Short mmCIF file of C-alpha atoms in Angstrom, two decimals:
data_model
loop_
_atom_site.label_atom_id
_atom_site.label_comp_id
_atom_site.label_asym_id
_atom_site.label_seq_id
_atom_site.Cartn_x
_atom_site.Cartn_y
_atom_site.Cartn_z
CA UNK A 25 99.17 79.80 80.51
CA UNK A 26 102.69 81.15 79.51
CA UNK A 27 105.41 78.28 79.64
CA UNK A 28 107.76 78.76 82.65
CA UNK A 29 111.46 79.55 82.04
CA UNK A 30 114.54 80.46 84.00
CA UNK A 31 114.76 83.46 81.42
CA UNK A 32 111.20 84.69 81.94
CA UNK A 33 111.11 84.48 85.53
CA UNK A 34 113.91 86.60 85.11
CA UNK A 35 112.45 88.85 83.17
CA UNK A 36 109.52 89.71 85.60
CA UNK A 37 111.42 89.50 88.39
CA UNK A 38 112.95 92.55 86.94
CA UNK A 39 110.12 94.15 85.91
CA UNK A 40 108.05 93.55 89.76
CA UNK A 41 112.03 95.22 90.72
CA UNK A 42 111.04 98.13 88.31
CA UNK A 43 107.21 98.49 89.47
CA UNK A 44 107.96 97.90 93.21
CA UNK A 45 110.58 100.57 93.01
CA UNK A 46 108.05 103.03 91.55
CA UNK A 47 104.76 101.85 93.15
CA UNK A 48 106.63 102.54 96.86
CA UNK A 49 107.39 106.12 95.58
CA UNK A 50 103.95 106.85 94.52
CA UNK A 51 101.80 104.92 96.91
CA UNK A 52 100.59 102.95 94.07
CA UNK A 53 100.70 98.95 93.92
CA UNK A 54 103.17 98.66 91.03
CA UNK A 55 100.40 97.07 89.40
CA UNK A 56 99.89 99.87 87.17
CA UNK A 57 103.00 99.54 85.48
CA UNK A 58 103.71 95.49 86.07
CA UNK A 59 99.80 94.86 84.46
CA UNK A 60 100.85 96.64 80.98
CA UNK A 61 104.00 95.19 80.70
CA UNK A 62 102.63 91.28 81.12
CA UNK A 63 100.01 91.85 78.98
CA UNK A 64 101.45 94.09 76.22
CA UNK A 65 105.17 93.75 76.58
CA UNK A 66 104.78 89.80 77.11
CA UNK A 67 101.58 88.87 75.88
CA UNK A 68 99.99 87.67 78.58
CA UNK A 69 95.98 87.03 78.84
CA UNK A 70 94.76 89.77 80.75
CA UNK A 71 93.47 87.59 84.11
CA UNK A 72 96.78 86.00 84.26
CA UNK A 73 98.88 89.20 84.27
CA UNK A 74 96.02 90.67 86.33
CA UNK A 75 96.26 87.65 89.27
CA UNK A 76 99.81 88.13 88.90
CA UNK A 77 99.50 91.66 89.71
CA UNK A 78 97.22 91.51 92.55
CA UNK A 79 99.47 89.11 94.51
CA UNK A 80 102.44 91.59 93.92
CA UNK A 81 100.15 94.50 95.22
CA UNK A 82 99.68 92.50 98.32
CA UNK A 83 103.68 91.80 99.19
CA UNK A 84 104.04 95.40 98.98
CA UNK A 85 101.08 96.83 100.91
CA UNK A 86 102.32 94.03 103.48
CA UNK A 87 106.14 94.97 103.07
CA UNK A 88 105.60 98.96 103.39
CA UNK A 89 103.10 98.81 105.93
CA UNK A 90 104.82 96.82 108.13
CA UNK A 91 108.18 99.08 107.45
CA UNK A 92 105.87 102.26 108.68
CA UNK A 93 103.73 101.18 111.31
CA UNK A 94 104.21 102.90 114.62
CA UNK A 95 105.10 106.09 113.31
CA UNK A 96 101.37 106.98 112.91
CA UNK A 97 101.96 107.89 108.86
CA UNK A 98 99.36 105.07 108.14
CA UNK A 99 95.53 106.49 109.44
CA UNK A 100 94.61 103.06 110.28
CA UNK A 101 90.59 104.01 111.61
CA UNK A 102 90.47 105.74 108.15
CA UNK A 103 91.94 103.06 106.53
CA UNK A 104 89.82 100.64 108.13
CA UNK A 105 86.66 102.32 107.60
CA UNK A 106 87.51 102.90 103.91
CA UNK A 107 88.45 99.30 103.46
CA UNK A 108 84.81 98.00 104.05
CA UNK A 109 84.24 99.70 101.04
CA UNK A 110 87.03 99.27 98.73
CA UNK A 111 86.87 95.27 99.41
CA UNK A 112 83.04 95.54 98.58
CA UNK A 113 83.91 96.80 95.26
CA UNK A 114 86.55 94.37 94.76
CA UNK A 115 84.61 91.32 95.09
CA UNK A 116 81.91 92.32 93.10
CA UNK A 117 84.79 93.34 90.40
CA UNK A 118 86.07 89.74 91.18
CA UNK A 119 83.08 87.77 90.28
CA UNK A 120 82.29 90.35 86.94
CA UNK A 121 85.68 90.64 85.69
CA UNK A 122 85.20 87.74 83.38
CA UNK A 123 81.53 89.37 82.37
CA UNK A 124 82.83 92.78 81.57
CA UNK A 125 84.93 93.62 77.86
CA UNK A 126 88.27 94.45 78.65
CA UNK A 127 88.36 97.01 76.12
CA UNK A 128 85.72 99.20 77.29
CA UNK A 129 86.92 98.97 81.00
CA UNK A 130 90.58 99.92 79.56
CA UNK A 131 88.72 103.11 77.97
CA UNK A 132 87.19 104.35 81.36
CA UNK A 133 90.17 103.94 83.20
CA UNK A 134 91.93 106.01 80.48
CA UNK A 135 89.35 108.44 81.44
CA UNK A 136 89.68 108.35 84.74
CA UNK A 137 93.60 108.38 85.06
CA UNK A 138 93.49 111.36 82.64
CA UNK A 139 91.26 113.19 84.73
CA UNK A 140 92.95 112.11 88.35
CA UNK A 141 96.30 113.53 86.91
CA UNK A 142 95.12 116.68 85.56
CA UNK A 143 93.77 117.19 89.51
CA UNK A 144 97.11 116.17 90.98
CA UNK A 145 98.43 118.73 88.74
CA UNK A 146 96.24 121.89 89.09
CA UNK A 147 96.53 121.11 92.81
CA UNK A 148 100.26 121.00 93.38
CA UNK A 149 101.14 123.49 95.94
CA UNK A 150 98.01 123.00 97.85
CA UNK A 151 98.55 120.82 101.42
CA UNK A 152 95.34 121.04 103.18
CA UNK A 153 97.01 121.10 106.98
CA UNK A 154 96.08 122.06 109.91
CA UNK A 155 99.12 124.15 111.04
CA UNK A 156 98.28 124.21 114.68
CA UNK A 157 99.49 121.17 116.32
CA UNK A 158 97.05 121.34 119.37
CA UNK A 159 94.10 121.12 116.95
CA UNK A 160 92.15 118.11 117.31
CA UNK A 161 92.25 116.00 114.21
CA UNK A 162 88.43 114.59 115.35
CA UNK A 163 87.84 110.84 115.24
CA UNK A 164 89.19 110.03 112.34
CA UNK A 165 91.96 112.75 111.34
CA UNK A 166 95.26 112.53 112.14
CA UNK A 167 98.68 113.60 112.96
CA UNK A 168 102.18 112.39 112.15
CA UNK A 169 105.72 113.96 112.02
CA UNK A 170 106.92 114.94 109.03
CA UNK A 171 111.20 115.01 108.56
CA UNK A 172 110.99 116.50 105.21
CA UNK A 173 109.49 120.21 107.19
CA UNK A 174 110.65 118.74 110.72
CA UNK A 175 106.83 119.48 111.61
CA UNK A 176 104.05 117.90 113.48
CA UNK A 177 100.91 117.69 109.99
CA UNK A 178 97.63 117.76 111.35
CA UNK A 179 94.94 117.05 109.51
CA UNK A 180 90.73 116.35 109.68
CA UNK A 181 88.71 114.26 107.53
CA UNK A 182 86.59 115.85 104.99
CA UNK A 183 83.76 115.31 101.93
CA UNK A 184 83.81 111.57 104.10
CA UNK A 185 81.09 110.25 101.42
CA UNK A 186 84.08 111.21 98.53
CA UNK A 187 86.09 109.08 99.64
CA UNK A 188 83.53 105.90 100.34
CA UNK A 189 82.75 106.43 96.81
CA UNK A 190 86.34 106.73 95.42
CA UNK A 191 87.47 103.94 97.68
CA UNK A 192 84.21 101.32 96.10
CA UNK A 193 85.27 102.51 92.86
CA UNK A 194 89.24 101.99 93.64
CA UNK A 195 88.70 98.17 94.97
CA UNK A 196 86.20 97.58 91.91
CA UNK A 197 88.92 98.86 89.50
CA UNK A 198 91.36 97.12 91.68
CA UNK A 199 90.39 93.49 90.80
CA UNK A 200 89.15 94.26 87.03
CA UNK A 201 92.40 95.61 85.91
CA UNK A 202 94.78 93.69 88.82
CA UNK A 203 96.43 97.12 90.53
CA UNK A 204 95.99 97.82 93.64
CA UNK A 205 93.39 100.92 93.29
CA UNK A 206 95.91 103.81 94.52
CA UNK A 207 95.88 105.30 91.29
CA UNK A 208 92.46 106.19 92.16
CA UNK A 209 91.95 107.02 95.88
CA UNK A 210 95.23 108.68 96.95
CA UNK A 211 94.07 111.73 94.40
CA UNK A 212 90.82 112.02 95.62
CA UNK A 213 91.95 111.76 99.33
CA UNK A 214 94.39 114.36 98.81
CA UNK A 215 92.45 116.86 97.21
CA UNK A 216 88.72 116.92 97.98
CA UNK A 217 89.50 114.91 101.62
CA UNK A 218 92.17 117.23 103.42
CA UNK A 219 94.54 114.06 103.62
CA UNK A 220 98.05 115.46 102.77
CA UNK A 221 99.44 113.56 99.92
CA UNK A 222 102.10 111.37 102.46
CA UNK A 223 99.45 109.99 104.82
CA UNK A 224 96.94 109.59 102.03
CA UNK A 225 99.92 107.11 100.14
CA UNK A 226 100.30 105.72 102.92
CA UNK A 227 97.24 104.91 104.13
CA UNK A 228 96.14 103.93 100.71
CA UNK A 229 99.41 101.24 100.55
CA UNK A 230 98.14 100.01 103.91
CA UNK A 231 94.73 99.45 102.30
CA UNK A 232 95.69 98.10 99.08
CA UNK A 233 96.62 94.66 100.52
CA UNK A 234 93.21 93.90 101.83
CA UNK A 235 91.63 95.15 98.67
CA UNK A 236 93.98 93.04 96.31
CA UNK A 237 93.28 89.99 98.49
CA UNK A 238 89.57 90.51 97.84
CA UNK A 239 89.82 90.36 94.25
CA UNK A 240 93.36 87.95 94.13
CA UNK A 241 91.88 85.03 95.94
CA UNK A 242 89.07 85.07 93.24
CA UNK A 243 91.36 84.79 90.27
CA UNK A 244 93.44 82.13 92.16
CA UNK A 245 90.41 80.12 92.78
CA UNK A 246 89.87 80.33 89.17
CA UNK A 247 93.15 78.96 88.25
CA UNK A 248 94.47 81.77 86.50
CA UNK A 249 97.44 82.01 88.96
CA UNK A 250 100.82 80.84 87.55
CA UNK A 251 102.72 80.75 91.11
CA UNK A 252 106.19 80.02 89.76
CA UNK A 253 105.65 83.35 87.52
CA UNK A 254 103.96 85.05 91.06
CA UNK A 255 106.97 84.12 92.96
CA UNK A 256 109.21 85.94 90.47
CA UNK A 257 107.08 88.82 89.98
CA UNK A 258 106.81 89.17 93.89
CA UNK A 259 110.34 88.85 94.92
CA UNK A 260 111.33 91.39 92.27
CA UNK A 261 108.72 93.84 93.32
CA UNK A 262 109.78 93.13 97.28
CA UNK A 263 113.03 94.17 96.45
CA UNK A 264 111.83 97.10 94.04
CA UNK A 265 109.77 98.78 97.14
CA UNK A 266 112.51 98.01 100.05
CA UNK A 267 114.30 100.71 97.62
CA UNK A 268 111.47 102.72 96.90
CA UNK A 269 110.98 103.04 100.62
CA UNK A 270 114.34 104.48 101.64
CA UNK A 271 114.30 106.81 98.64
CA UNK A 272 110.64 107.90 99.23
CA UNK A 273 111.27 109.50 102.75
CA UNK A 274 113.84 112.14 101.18
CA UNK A 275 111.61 112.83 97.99
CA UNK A 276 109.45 116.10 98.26
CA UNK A 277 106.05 116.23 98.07
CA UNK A 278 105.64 118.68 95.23
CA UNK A 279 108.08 116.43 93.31
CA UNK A 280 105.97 113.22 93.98
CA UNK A 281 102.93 115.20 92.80
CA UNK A 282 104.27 115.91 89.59
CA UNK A 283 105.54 112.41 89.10
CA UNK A 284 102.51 110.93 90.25
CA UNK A 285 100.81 113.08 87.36
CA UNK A 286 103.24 111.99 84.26
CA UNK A 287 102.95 108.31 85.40
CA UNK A 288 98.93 108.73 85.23
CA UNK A 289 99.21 110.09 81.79
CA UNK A 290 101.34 107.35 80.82
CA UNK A 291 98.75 105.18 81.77
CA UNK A 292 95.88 106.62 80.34
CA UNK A 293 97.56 106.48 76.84
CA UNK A 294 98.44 102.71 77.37
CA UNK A 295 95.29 102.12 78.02
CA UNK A 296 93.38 104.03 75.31
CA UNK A 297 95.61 102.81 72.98
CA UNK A 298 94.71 99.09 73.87
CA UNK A 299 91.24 99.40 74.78
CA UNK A 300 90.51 101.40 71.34
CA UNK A 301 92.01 98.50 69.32
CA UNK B 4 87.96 106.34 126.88
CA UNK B 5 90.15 109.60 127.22
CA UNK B 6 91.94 110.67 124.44
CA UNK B 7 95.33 109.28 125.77
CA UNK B 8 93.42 105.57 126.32
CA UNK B 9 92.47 105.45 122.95
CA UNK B 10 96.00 106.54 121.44
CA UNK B 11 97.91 104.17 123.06
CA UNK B 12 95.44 101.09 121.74
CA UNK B 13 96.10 102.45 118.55
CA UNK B 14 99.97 102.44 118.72
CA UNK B 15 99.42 99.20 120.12
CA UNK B 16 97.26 98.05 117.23
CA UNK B 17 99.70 99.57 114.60
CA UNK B 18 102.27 97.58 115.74
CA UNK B 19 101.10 94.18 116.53
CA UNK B 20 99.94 94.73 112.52
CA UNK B 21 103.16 95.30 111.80
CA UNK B 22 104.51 92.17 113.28
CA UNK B 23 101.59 90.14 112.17
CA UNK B 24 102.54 91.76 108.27
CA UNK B 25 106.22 91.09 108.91
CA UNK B 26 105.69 87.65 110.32
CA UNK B 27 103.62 86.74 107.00
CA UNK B 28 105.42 88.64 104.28
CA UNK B 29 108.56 87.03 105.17
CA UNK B 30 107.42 83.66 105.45
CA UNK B 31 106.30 83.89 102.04
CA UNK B 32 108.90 85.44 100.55
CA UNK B 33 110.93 82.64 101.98
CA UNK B 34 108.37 79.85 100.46
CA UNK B 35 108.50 81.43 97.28
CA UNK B 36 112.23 82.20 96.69
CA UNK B 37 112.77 78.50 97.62
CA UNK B 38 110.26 77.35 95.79
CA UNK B 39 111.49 79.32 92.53
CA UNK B 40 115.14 78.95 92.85
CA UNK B 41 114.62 74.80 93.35
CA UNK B 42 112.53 75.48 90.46
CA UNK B 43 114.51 77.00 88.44
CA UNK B 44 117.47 74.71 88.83
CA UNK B 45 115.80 71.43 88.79
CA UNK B 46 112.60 71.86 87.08
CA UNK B 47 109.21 70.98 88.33
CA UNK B 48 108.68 68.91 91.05
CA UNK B 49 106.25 67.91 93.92
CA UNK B 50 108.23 69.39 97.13
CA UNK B 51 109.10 72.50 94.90
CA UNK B 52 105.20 73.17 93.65
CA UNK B 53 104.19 72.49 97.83
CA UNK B 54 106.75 75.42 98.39
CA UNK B 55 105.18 77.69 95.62
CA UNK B 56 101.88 76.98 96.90
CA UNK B 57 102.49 77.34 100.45
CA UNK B 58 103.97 81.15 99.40
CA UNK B 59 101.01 82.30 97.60
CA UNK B 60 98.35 80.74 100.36
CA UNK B 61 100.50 82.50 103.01
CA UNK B 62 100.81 86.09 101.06
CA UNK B 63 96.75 86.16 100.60
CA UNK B 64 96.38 85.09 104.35
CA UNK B 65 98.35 87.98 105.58
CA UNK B 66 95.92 90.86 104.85
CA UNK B 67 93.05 88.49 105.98
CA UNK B 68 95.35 87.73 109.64
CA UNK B 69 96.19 91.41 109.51
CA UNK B 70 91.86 92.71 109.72
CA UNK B 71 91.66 89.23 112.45
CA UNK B 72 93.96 91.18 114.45
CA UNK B 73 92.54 94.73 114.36
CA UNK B 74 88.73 92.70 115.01
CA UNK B 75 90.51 91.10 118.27
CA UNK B 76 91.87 94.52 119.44
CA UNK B 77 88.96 96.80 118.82
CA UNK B 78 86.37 94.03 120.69
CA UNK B 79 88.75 94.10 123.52
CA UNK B 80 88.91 97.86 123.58
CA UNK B 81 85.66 97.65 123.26
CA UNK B 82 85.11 100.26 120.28
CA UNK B 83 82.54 98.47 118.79
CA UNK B 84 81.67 101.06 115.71
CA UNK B 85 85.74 100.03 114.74
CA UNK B 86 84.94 96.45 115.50
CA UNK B 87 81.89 96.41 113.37
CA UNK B 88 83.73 97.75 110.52
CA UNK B 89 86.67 95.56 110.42
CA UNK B 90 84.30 92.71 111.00
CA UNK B 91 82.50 93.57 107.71
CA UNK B 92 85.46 93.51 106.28
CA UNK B 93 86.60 89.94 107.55
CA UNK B 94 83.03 88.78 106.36
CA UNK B 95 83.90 90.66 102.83
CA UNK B 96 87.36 88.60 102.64
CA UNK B 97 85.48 85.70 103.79
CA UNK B 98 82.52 85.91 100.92
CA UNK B 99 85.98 86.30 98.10
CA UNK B 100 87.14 83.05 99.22
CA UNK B 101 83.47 81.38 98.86
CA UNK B 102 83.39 82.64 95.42
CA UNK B 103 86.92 81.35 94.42
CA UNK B 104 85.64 78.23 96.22
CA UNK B 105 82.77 78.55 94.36
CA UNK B 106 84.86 79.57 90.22
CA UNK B 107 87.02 76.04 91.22
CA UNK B 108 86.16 73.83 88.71
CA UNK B 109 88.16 71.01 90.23
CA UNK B 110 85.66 71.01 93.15
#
């Protein structure tokens, strides 16, 4: 366990200001960027920058869902439904993590990040809405006002099996690597589901919480929580997505797309270039 | 349930969550900024580590309180296929917490 000083907790209380900031914006946990940064930049073991992770994953699910709900951005049945599966996966990621080599988890996710981005990319203009308002968005679709087109988005569930898969697979990555599992299912949702990317963030922050609880109560059992180093990590990151927030309701879609994109390719190269070491 | 029934349970829903995730994000974000700051300033000590503790506990509850509330309102709407659900989550939550229970060595 790292030693605890005033200068390190400074330190990641920036960095969870950094990750919040950009995890908000994307509908990601932070984790993606916070979990690199621990374990490369600082040197952390893996668990502990993962446990760290998770608990910063679940301040900001709580902190942005509780900014949006009532405005009916969140698909909470969906949400629900998908969350018996992504907590599945992240307990049985929680009680293998310690099983599994890192390395050849860090090479699949390179993989899979790769892969998600080059989809987020090909499918850019895309929106998969139902432009009549009337329409019923069936039992678990929805509908929500959108300022950025001053529009009603409606929108119906498909390829419902997808995203039961991508959400198991999204709460198993979720407590191996310590992010929240965004990275994974707000792609898929968006493009083989008919979710438009906004709800599908959202819904997927709204998630996240539940799923990083799944797998973050595992590692704290374990011990591998340092909670002077969590508190820093999750006041920075609270303070990182209260900015994200007000920023991400003026950013465009198409922008967030392409952003969303770089930041997976990012990723995938961190993580190749660890796992292949 | 008409259409209009079952919308206004769910704005209901979405915003008792809301106060339930308020409610427990800023209670912990209270613990914990006390907890570091004393920290930080003094050091280690008992009342500071309690505070630290009491933050973390309280951030992992919230998500757990959060599915409590949404099993409450969907049994008393009486959607039991949303019930169901959000009770299998609650019992998946609930099975994480036996294993950490379970990883504790100090047990």
């Amino acid at each position: 366990m790292p030693a605890v000083t005033p200068a390190l907790a400074a330190i990641i209380f920036s960095a969870g200001a950094v990750s919040g900031t950009l995890g908000a914006l994307l509908g990601l946990g932070g984790g993606v960027f916070l979990v690199p940064f621990l374990n490369l930049v600082l040197g952390f073991p893996f668990g502990v920058a993962a446990a760290i992770s998770l608990t910063t994953v679940i301040a900001t699910s709580s902190t942005v869902s509780a900014g949006r709900a009532g405005r009916q951005l969140i698909n909470m049945r969906l949400g629900m439904l998908l969350e018996v599966a992504t907590a599945g996966g992240s307990f049985l990621g929680g009680i293998t993590a310690h099983l599994i080599a890192q390395s050849l988890l860090q090479r699949l996710f390179g993989i899979v990040a790769a892969v998600v981005a080059m989809i987020m990319l090909t499918r850019l203009r895309r929106r998969n809405v139902i432009l009549d308002p009337a329409a019923d968005p069936g039992v678990l679709g929805g509908r929500y006002y959108e300022d950025e087109s001053a529009t009603t988005v409606t929108y119906r569930v498909r390829r419902l099996p997808v995203a039961i898969g991508a959400s198991f697979l999204a709460g198993n990555v979720s407590s191996l690597l310590g992010i929240g599992g965004g990275i994974v299912k707000v792609p898929i949702l968006n493009a083989w589901c008919g979710i438009p990317l906004r709800a599908a963030a959202a819904t997927s922050a709204f998630m996240i919480g539940v799923t990083a609880t799944a797998g973050g109560v595992i590692y704290y059992g374990r011990g591998q929580l340092e909670p002077t180093l969590a508190a820093a990590a999750v006041l920075g990151v609270q303070i990182g997505s209260w900015g994200g927030m007000r920023f991400g309701a003026t950013a465009s879609a198409k922008w967030l797309k392409a952003l969303m994109a770089v930041v997976l390719f990012v990723v995938s190269a961190m993580m190749f270039a660890r796992g292949g070491r | 349930m008409t259409r209009g029934e079952r919308h206004a349970g769910a704005l209901r829903l979405e915003r008792m969550i809301g106060r339930v995730l308020r409610a427990g994000v800023t209670t912990s974000s209270v613990c914990l900024a006390s907890g570091l700051l004393w920290t930080m300033a003094e050091g280690t000590s008992a009342p500071a580590r309690l505070l630290l503790q009491t933050g973390i506990v309280v951030l992992l509850a919230t998500p757990v309180a959060r599915v409590v509330v949404s099993v409450a309102e969907y049994v008393v709407e009486r959607d039991w296929g949303f019930a169901t659900l959000t009770a299998i989550v609650l019992l998946e939550l609930l099975a994480s917490a036996l294993a950490a229970l379970v990883f504790n060595r100090r047990l």
